[in-house]
Amino acid sequence: MDDVGGAGGVGGVRRRPVWSRDFGLFFVARAVARLGDTMLPVALAAGLLQHGYGAGAVGLAMASTAAAFAGLVVFGGVIADRFSTRKLMIGADLVRLGTQALAAVLFYSGHVVLWEICVIGFANGVAGAVFQPGVASTVPRLAADIQGANGAIRIAESAAQLAGPAVAGLLVGFASPGGVFAAHAATYAVSALCLLLLRLPATAPGAGGAGHGTGASGTFRADLVEGWREFRARQWLWGVIAVWCLYMIAVWGPTVPLVATEVVQQHGPRAYGLVNSALGAGTVVGGFLALRLRPRRMLRAGAFALFAFVWFPAAVGAGLGVGAMAAGAAVAGAGMSFWGVMWATSVQTQVPPDVLNRLHAYDVAGSLAMMPVGQALAGPAASALGADHVLLTSAAISLVIPVALLAVPAIRGLVRADAVRADAVGAARVAGAGGTEGSGAGRRPASASLTAPAPSGRRDRRPAPSGGGPAAEEAGDPLP
């Protein structure tokens, strides 16, 4: 890895604590919502199968949510940059509270019609597309230590992902699938309540529409075009997304279904549960590592961590024992989780706040767009070549992915934003201590602009991250 700062931060700048009342509320909202989301596949599978539907119906119900989310999240990013992100997130949670409560009623009553479940899933996907972009701009407004905040959230979400299926299984066993949907609805109620109690600090003047309740001055189409222009202007951003499309098609897309099939067929469902739990435990470890390690070039360090993923498909493809597969899954999960924190923090700190929601939406859409393609190709490829050969091929390609990332100068050379600011402040102090050449009109004060150029070549419009504690709320808007 690159130069790694210790607890004192990068460049001698001491990091402030992550935790505050408001970040704690946001942390609980994300953790509880993630717990509910990981319960949903169990509820859909158990509920639809119980009412006479097959695996195809389960897939269609899940696809209705994924299609709505992937297709509309870019537009959700524009909306989030124009209006109050907190109000939008609360509204999205309330919509999903209603839809999941309706699903619970349908399953409790025994009136389960597939098209109705798909419509509910589609509505959930639309709400998710409105909710998700606002997450990117909320974290920098709540935490001074953005990397630490992302690491903490990643740990919570990973722990929830471990617990969710188990909780759902217990609810199905002791109650019914309707009970899982009722619990899922309750998680959105908790999330909405936490966001309602949240006090977001005001954004800097001129920071654009992010978080303001007034909307932006341009048209919706103009904002959409501007978001695309800003996305294309940052080679490190679209470069990662382009590489990630290959990753989804050739690595992650086929690995997930084929690992499940191979492990269950050869070792049984309990072994698959163990391997899946090991993957989740590894992501928790990766989150803790991301809390401690402070690489100067975050994407470079994250790319090196991605080399660890090879052990997951390779162990299963090579037909190793359950213990070796679980160990490979844990190592892979740690690498993926560390990369995820490095990537999220880079986006949140390198992109100006007035376009952050839109660019985050492009990130989400681009990252997910190719996953269904990889999943769809997994079956035919396994039939033609054998599942073990496909997994070993995915393992080989997983080594190509970080190499491709490191081969792009804009990606491997991107310096973390706080390190750039620390370097600029240090240079200014040296210049101030050493004096300036000339005198009178020729003398320039050492406090001249220290703003580093943004990755696009224009000056970065992003203000320094706000403090972790509550700040003045936006005037006239009790829900900033």
Coordinates of C-alpha atoms in Angstrom, one line a residue:
M1 CA 0.0 0.0 0.0
D2 CA 0.9 3.6 -0.2
D3 CA 2.0 5.8 2.7
V4 CA -0.4 5.0 5.5
G5 CA -1.2 7.5 8.2
G6 CA -1.7 6.4 11.7
A7 CA -4.2 7.6 14.1
G8 CA -3.0 11.1 13.7
G9 CA -4.2 11.4 10.1
V10 CA -2.6 12.3 6.8
G11 CA 0.1 14.8 6.6
G12 CA 0.1 15.5 10.3
V13 CA -3.5 16.8 10.3
R14 CA -5.2 15.3 13.3
R15 CA -8.5 13.5 12.5
R16 CA -11.6 14.5 14.5
P17 CA -13.9 11.8 15.9
V18 CA -16.4 10.0 13.6
W19 CA -19.2 9.7 16.1
S20 CA -21.8 12.4 17.0
R21 CA -25.4 12.3 17.8
D22 CA -26.4 12.8 14.2
F23 CA -24.0 10.4 12.7
G24 CA -25.2 7.8 15.2
L25 CA -28.8 8.3 14.0
F26 CA -27.7 7.9 10.4
F27 CA -25.7 4.9 11.3
V28 CA -28.7 3.2 13.0
A29 CA -30.9 4.1 10.0
R30 CA -28.5 2.4 7.5
A31 CA -27.9 -0.6 9.7
V32 CA -31.5 -1.3 10.4
A33 CA -32.6 -0.8 6.8
R34 CA -29.8 -3.1 5.6
L35 CA -31.0 -5.7 8.0
G36 CA -34.5 -5.5 6.5
D37 CA -33.2 -5.7 2.9
T38 CA -31.3 -8.9 3.6
M39 CA -34.5 -10.4 5.1
L40 CA -36.5 -9.8 1.9
P41 CA -35.1 -12.6 -0.4
V42 CA -36.0 -15.2 2.3
A43 CA -39.5 -13.8 2.7
L44 CA -40.1 -13.7 -1.1
A45 CA -38.8 -17.2 -1.6
A46 CA -40.6 -18.8 1.3
G47 CA -43.8 -16.9 0.7
L48 CA -44.1 -17.4 -3.1
L49 CA -43.1 -21.1 -2.9
Q50 CA -45.7 -21.6 -0.1
H51 CA -48.4 -20.2 -2.4
G52 CA -47.6 -22.5 -5.3
Y53 CA -45.2 -20.4 -7.3
G54 CA -41.8 -21.6 -8.6
A55 CA -38.3 -20.2 -8.6
G56 CA -39.0 -18.2 -11.8
A57 CA -41.7 -16.3 -9.9
V58 CA -39.2 -15.5 -7.1
G59 CA -36.7 -14.3 -9.6
L60 CA -39.3 -12.1 -11.4
A61 CA -40.4 -10.5 -8.1
M62 CA -36.8 -9.7 -7.2
A63 CA -36.0 -8.5 -10.8
S64 CA -39.0 -6.0 -10.6
T65 CA -37.2 -4.2 -7.8
A66 CA -33.8 -4.3 -9.4
A67 CA -35.0 -3.1 -12.7
A68 CA -36.8 -0.1 -11.3
F69 CA -33.8 0.8 -9.2
A70 CA -31.2 0.4 -11.9
G71 CA -33.3 2.2 -14.5
L72 CA -34.3 5.2 -12.4
V73 CA -31.4 5.8 -10.0
V74 CA -29.7 8.3 -12.3
F75 CA -32.9 10.4 -12.3
G76 CA -33.0 10.0 -8.6
G77 CA -29.5 11.6 -8.4
V78 CA -30.8 14.7 -10.3
I79 CA -33.8 15.0 -7.9
A80 CA -31.5 14.6 -4.9
D81 CA -29.3 17.4 -6.1
R82 CA -32.3 19.7 -6.7
F83 CA -34.2 19.2 -3.5
S84 CA -33.7 18.3 0.2
T85 CA -32.0 14.9 0.4
R86 CA -33.3 14.2 3.9
K87 CA -36.9 14.9 2.9
L88 CA -36.5 12.6 -0.1
M89 CA -35.0 9.8 2.0
I90 CA -37.7 10.1 4.6
G91 CA -40.4 10.0 1.9
A92 CA -38.8 7.0 0.2
D93 CA -38.7 5.2 3.6
L94 CA -42.4 6.0 4.2
V95 CA -43.3 4.7 0.7
R96 CA -41.5 1.4 1.4
L97 CA -43.1 1.2 4.9
G98 CA -46.4 1.3 3.2
T99 CA -45.6 -1.2 0.4
Q100 CA -44.1 -3.8 2.7
A101 CA -47.0 -3.4 5.1
L102 CA -49.3 -4.1 2.2
A103 CA -47.2 -7.1 1.2
A104 CA -47.5 -8.4 4.8
V105 CA -51.3 -8.1 4.7
L106 CA -51.4 -10.0 1.4
F107 CA -49.3 -12.8 2.7
Y108 CA -51.2 -13.0 6.0
S109 CA -54.5 -13.1 4.2
G110 CA -53.4 -15.7 1.8
H111 CA -54.3 -13.5 -1.2
V112 CA -51.0 -13.6 -3.0
V113 CA -51.0 -12.7 -6.7
L114 CA -47.7 -12.5 -8.5
W115 CA -48.4 -9.4 -10.5
E116 CA -49.3 -7.6 -7.3
I117 CA -46.1 -8.6 -5.6
C118 CA -44.2 -7.4 -8.7
V119 CA -45.9 -4.1 -8.6
I120 CA -45.0 -3.7 -4.9
G121 CA -41.4 -4.7 -5.8
F122 CA -41.3 -2.1 -8.6
A123 CA -42.5 0.6 -6.2
N124 CA -39.8 -0.4 -3.7
G125 CA -37.2 0.0 -6.5
V126 CA -38.5 3.4 -7.4
A127 CA -38.3 4.5 -3.8
G128 CA -34.8 3.0 -3.5
A129 CA -33.7 5.0 -6.6
V130 CA -34.8 8.2 -4.9
F131 CA -33.2 7.3 -1.6
Q132 CA -29.8 5.9 -2.5
P133 CA -28.2 9.0 -4.2
G134 CA -28.7 11.1 -1.0
V135 CA -26.6 8.7 1.0
A136 CA -23.4 9.9 -0.7
S137 CA -23.9 13.6 0.2
T138 CA -25.2 12.9 3.7
V139 CA -22.1 11.2 5.0
P140 CA -19.7 14.2 4.3
R141 CA -22.2 16.5 6.0
L142 CA -22.3 14.4 9.2
A143 CA -18.7 13.3 9.7
A144 CA -15.4 15.1 9.6
D145 CA -13.7 11.8 9.2
I146 CA -15.4 10.6 6.0
Q147 CA -13.3 7.5 5.6
G148 CA -14.0 6.4 9.2
A149 CA -17.7 7.0 8.7
N150 CA -17.8 4.9 5.6
G151 CA -15.8 2.2 7.4
A152 CA -18.3 2.2 10.3
I153 CA -21.3 2.0 8.0
R154 CA -19.7 -0.8 6.0
I155 CA -19.1 -2.8 9.2
A156 CA -22.8 -2.3 10.3
E157 CA -24.1 -3.2 6.9
S158 CA -21.9 -6.3 6.8
A159 CA -23.1 -7.4 10.2
A160 CA -26.7 -6.8 9.2
Q161 CA -26.1 -8.9 6.1
L162 CA -25.0 -11.8 8.3
A163 CA -27.9 -11.5 10.7
G164 CA -30.7 -10.8 8.2
P165 CA -31.2 -14.2 6.6
A166 CA -31.0 -15.9 10.0
V167 CA -33.6 -13.6 11.5
A168 CA -35.9 -14.0 8.5
G169 CA -35.6 -17.8 8.7
L170 CA -36.6 -17.7 12.4
L171 CA -39.6 -15.4 11.6
V172 CA -40.7 -17.7 8.8
G173 CA -40.5 -20.7 11.1
F174 CA -42.2 -19.3 14.1
A175 CA -44.7 -16.9 12.3
S176 CA -45.1 -16.9 8.5
P177 CA -43.6 -15.1 5.5
G178 CA -46.1 -12.3 6.3
G179 CA -44.2 -11.8 9.6
V180 CA -41.0 -11.1 7.7
F181 CA -42.7 -8.5 5.5
A182 CA -44.1 -6.9 8.6
A183 CA -40.6 -6.8 10.2
H184 CA -39.2 -5.4 7.0
A185 CA -41.8 -2.6 7.0
A186 CA -40.8 -1.9 10.7
T187 CA -37.1 -1.4 9.6
Y188 CA -38.2 1.4 7.2
A189 CA -40.2 3.0 10.0
V190 CA -37.1 3.0 12.2
S191 CA -35.0 4.4 9.4
A192 CA -37.5 7.2 8.7
L193 CA -37.7 8.1 12.4
C194 CA -33.9 8.3 12.7
L195 CA -33.7 10.5 9.6
L196 CA -36.5 12.7 11.0
L197 CA -34.5 13.3 14.2
L198 CA -31.4 14.1 12.1
R199 CA -30.0 17.6 12.1
L200 CA -27.9 18.2 9.0
P201 CA -25.5 21.1 9.0
A202 CA -26.1 23.7 6.4
T203 CA -24.2 23.4 3.1
A204 CA -21.7 26.0 2.1
P205 CA -23.0 29.0 0.1
G206 CA -22.9 28.2 -3.6
A207 CA -22.7 24.5 -3.0
G208 CA -25.7 23.9 -5.2
G209 CA -28.9 22.1 -4.6
A210 CA -27.6 19.3 -2.5
G211 CA -29.6 19.3 0.7
H212 CA -31.4 22.5 0.0
G213 CA -35.1 22.6 0.0
T214 CA -35.4 25.2 -2.8
G215 CA -34.5 23.2 -5.9
A216 CA -32.0 24.2 -8.5
S217 CA -32.3 27.0 -11.0
G218 CA -31.7 24.9 -14.1
T219 CA -34.1 22.5 -15.8
F220 CA -34.2 18.8 -15.0
R221 CA -32.7 18.0 -18.4
A222 CA -29.9 20.5 -18.0
D223 CA -29.1 19.1 -14.6
L224 CA -29.0 15.6 -16.1
V225 CA -26.7 16.7 -18.9
E226 CA -24.4 18.6 -16.4
G227 CA -24.2 15.4 -14.3
W228 CA -23.1 13.4 -17.3
R229 CA -20.6 16.1 -18.3
E230 CA -19.1 16.2 -14.8
F231 CA -18.9 12.4 -14.8
R232 CA -17.0 12.3 -18.1
A233 CA -14.7 15.0 -16.9
R234 CA -13.2 12.8 -14.2
Q235 CA -11.2 10.0 -15.8
W236 CA -10.6 8.3 -12.4
L237 CA -14.3 8.0 -11.9
W238 CA -15.5 6.7 -15.3
G239 CA -12.3 4.6 -15.6
V240 CA -13.3 2.7 -12.4
I241 CA -16.9 2.2 -13.6
A242 CA -15.7 1.0 -17.0
V243 CA -13.4 -1.6 -15.4
W244 CA -16.2 -2.5 -12.9
C245 CA -18.6 -3.4 -15.8
L246 CA -16.1 -6.1 -16.8
Y247 CA -15.8 -7.2 -13.2
M248 CA -19.6 -7.6 -12.9
I249 CA -19.9 -9.5 -16.2
A250 CA -16.9 -11.9 -15.8
V251 CA -16.3 -12.1 -12.0
W252 CA -19.0 -11.2 -9.6
G253 CA -22.0 -12.0 -11.8
P254 CA -21.1 -15.6 -12.4
T255 CA -19.3 -16.2 -9.1
V256 CA -22.3 -15.7 -6.8
P257 CA -24.8 -18.1 -8.5
L258 CA -22.2 -20.7 -9.4
V259 CA -20.6 -20.8 -5.9
A260 CA -24.1 -21.3 -4.5
T261 CA -24.8 -24.1 -6.9
E262 CA -21.5 -25.9 -6.5
V263 CA -21.3 -25.7 -2.8
V264 CA -24.9 -26.8 -2.2
Q265 CA -24.6 -29.7 -4.7
Q266 CA -21.3 -31.0 -3.3
H267 CA -21.5 -30.2 0.4
G268 CA -25.1 -29.3 1.2
P269 CA -26.9 -26.1 2.2
R270 CA -25.2 -25.9 5.6
A271 CA -21.8 -25.7 4.0
Y272 CA -23.0 -22.9 1.7
G273 CA -24.3 -21.0 4.8
L274 CA -20.9 -21.4 6.4
V275 CA -19.1 -20.1 3.3
N276 CA -21.6 -17.2 2.9
S277 CA -21.1 -16.3 6.6
A278 CA -17.4 -16.4 6.2
L279 CA -17.7 -13.9 3.3
G280 CA -19.8 -11.6 5.5
A281 CA -17.3 -11.9 8.4
G282 CA -14.5 -11.0 6.0
T283 CA -16.4 -7.8 5.0
V284 CA -16.6 -6.8 8.6
V285 CA -12.8 -7.3 8.9
G286 CA -12.3 -5.2 5.8
G287 CA -14.4 -2.5 7.3
F288 CA -12.2 -2.5 10.5
L289 CA -9.1 -2.3 8.4
A290 CA -10.5 0.7 6.5
L291 CA -11.1 2.4 9.8
R292 CA -7.4 2.1 10.7
L293 CA -5.4 2.4 7.5
R294 CA -5.1 5.8 5.8
P295 CA -3.4 5.4 2.4
R296 CA -2.4 8.6 0.7
R297 CA -3.6 7.1 -2.7
M298 CA -6.8 5.4 -1.7
L299 CA -7.8 3.9 -5.0
R300 CA -4.3 2.4 -5.5
A301 CA -4.5 0.8 -2.0
G302 CA -8.1 -0.4 -2.7
A303 CA -7.0 -1.9 -6.1
F304 CA -4.2 -3.9 -4.3
A305 CA -6.8 -5.2 -1.8
L306 CA -9.0 -6.4 -4.7
F307 CA -6.3 -9.1 -5.5
A308 CA -7.7 -10.9 -2.4
F309 CA -11.0 -11.7 -4.2
V310 CA -9.3 -14.4 -6.3
W311 CA -9.4 -16.8 -3.4
F312 CA -13.2 -17.0 -3.4
P313 CA -13.9 -18.4 -6.9
A314 CA -10.6 -20.2 -7.0
A315 CA -11.2 -22.2 -3.9
V316 CA -14.6 -23.3 -5.1
G317 CA -13.6 -23.9 -8.7
A318 CA -10.6 -26.0 -7.5
G319 CA -12.9 -28.2 -5.5
L320 CA -11.2 -27.6 -2.2
G321 CA -12.7 -28.5 1.2
V322 CA -15.3 -26.4 3.0
G323 CA -12.8 -25.0 5.4
A324 CA -10.6 -23.8 2.5
M325 CA -13.6 -22.3 0.7
A326 CA -14.7 -20.5 3.8
A327 CA -11.2 -19.1 4.4
G328 CA -11.0 -18.0 0.7
A329 CA -14.4 -16.3 1.1
A330 CA -13.3 -14.4 4.2
V331 CA -10.1 -13.1 2.6
A332 CA -12.2 -12.1 -0.5
G333 CA -14.7 -10.3 1.6
A334 CA -12.1 -8.3 3.5
G335 CA -10.5 -7.2 0.2
M336 CA -13.8 -6.2 -1.3
S337 CA -14.9 -4.3 1.8
F338 CA -11.7 -2.4 2.0
W339 CA -12.0 -1.4 -1.7
G340 CA -15.6 -0.3 -1.1
V341 CA -14.6 2.1 1.6
M342 CA -11.7 3.5 -0.4
W343 CA -14.0 4.0 -3.4
A344 CA -16.9 5.6 -1.5
T345 CA -14.6 8.0 0.4
S346 CA -12.9 9.0 -2.8
V347 CA -16.2 9.8 -4.6
Q348 CA -17.5 11.7 -1.6
T349 CA -14.4 13.8 -1.0
Q350 CA -13.2 14.4 -4.6
V351 CA -16.6 15.4 -6.2
P352 CA -18.2 18.9 -5.5
P353 CA -21.3 18.6 -3.4
D354 CA -23.6 20.3 -5.9
V355 CA -23.1 17.3 -8.3
L356 CA -22.3 14.6 -5.8
N357 CA -25.7 12.9 -5.8
R358 CA -25.8 12.8 -9.6
L359 CA -22.3 11.3 -9.9
H360 CA -23.0 8.8 -7.2
A361 CA -26.1 7.8 -9.1
Y362 CA -24.0 7.2 -12.2
D363 CA -21.7 5.2 -10.1
V364 CA -24.5 3.0 -8.7
A365 CA -26.1 2.6 -12.1
G366 CA -22.8 1.8 -13.8
S367 CA -21.8 -0.7 -11.1
L368 CA -25.0 -2.6 -11.2
A369 CA -25.9 -2.5 -14.9
M370 CA -23.7 -5.4 -15.9
M371 CA -24.4 -7.7 -12.9
P372 CA -27.6 -9.2 -14.4
V373 CA -25.7 -9.9 -17.7
G374 CA -23.0 -11.8 -15.8
Q375 CA -25.7 -13.8 -13.8
A376 CA -27.6 -14.6 -17.0
L377 CA -24.4 -15.8 -18.8
A378 CA -23.3 -18.0 -15.8
G379 CA -25.7 -20.8 -16.6
P380 CA -25.0 -21.2 -20.3
A381 CA -21.3 -20.9 -19.6
A382 CA -21.4 -23.5 -16.9
S383 CA -23.3 -25.9 -19.2
A384 CA -20.8 -25.5 -22.0
L385 CA -17.5 -25.4 -20.0
G386 CA -18.4 -26.8 -16.6
A387 CA -19.0 -24.7 -13.5
D388 CA -15.5 -25.3 -12.1
H389 CA -13.9 -24.0 -15.2
V390 CA -16.1 -20.9 -15.3
L391 CA -15.2 -20.2 -11.6
L392 CA -11.4 -20.7 -12.3
T393 CA -11.8 -18.3 -15.3
S394 CA -13.5 -15.8 -13.1
A395 CA -10.7 -16.1 -10.6
A396 CA -8.1 -15.4 -13.3
I397 CA -10.1 -12.4 -14.5
S398 CA -10.3 -11.1 -10.9
L399 CA -6.5 -10.7 -11.0
V400 CA -6.8 -8.7 -14.2
I401 CA -9.3 -6.2 -12.7
P402 CA -6.9 -4.6 -10.2
V403 CA -4.1 -4.6 -12.8
A404 CA -6.4 -2.7 -15.1
L405 CA -7.2 -0.2 -12.4
L406 CA -3.6 0.3 -11.5
A407 CA -2.7 0.8 -15.2
V408 CA -4.8 4.0 -15.4
P409 CA -2.6 6.9 -14.1
A410 CA -5.7 9.0 -13.1
I411 CA -6.8 6.1 -10.8
R412 CA -3.5 5.0 -9.3
G413 CA -2.3 8.5 -8.8
L414 CA -5.4 10.1 -7.2
V415 CA -4.3 11.6 -3.9
R416 CA -6.8 11.7 -1.1
A417 CA -8.4 15.2 -0.7
D418 CA -7.4 15.8 2.9
A419 CA -3.7 15.0 2.0
V420 CA -3.8 17.6 -0.8
R421 CA -5.2 20.2 1.6
A422 CA -2.6 19.3 4.2
D423 CA 0.2 19.6 1.6
A424 CA -1.1 23.0 0.5
V425 CA -1.3 24.3 4.1
G426 CA 2.2 23.0 4.8
A427 CA 3.6 24.7 1.7
A428 CA 1.9 27.9 2.7
R429 CA 3.4 27.8 6.2
V430 CA 6.9 27.2 4.7
A431 CA 6.4 30.1 2.4
G432 CA 5.2 32.3 5.2
A433 CA 8.1 31.3 7.4
G434 CA 10.7 31.9 4.7
G435 CA 9.2 35.2 3.6
T436 CA 8.3 36.3 0.1
E437 CA 10.5 37.6 -2.6
G438 CA 10.3 41.3 -3.5
S439 CA 8.4 43.9 -1.5
G440 CA 5.6 46.3 -1.8
A441 CA 3.4 45.5 -4.9
G442 CA 5.4 42.5 -5.8
R443 CA 4.9 40.8 -2.5
R444 CA 2.2 38.0 -2.4
P445 CA 0.7 36.9 0.9
A446 CA 1.2 33.3 1.9
S447 CA -2.6 32.9 2.5
A448 CA -3.3 33.0 -1.2
S449 CA -5.7 30.5 -2.6
L450 CA -4.8 27.0 -1.5
T451 CA -7.5 25.2 -3.5
A452 CA -6.1 22.3 -5.4
P453 CA -7.3 21.6 -9.0
A454 CA -10.2 19.2 -9.2
P455 CA -9.6 16.0 -11.2
S456 CA -11.5 17.5 -14.1
G457 CA -8.9 20.3 -14.4
R458 CA -11.3 23.0 -13.0
R459 CA -10.9 24.2 -9.5
D460 CA -12.6 22.1 -6.9
R461 CA -15.8 23.6 -5.7
R462 CA -16.0 21.3 -2.7
P463 CA -15.7 22.9 0.8
A464 CA -13.8 21.3 3.6
P465 CA -15.9 18.6 5.3
S466 CA -18.1 19.9 8.0
G467 CA -17.7 18.9 11.6
G468 CA -19.1 15.8 13.0
G469 CA -21.5 17.5 15.5
P470 CA -24.8 19.3 14.9
A471 CA -24.5 22.6 13.1
A472 CA -26.8 25.5 12.2
E473 CA -29.8 24.2 10.3
E474 CA -30.8 25.7 7.0
A475 CA -32.9 28.9 7.4
G476 CA -36.6 28.4 7.0
D477 CA -36.3 24.6 6.5
P478 CA -36.7 22.4 9.6
L479 CA -36.0 19.4 7.5
P480 CA -32.7 20.2 5.7

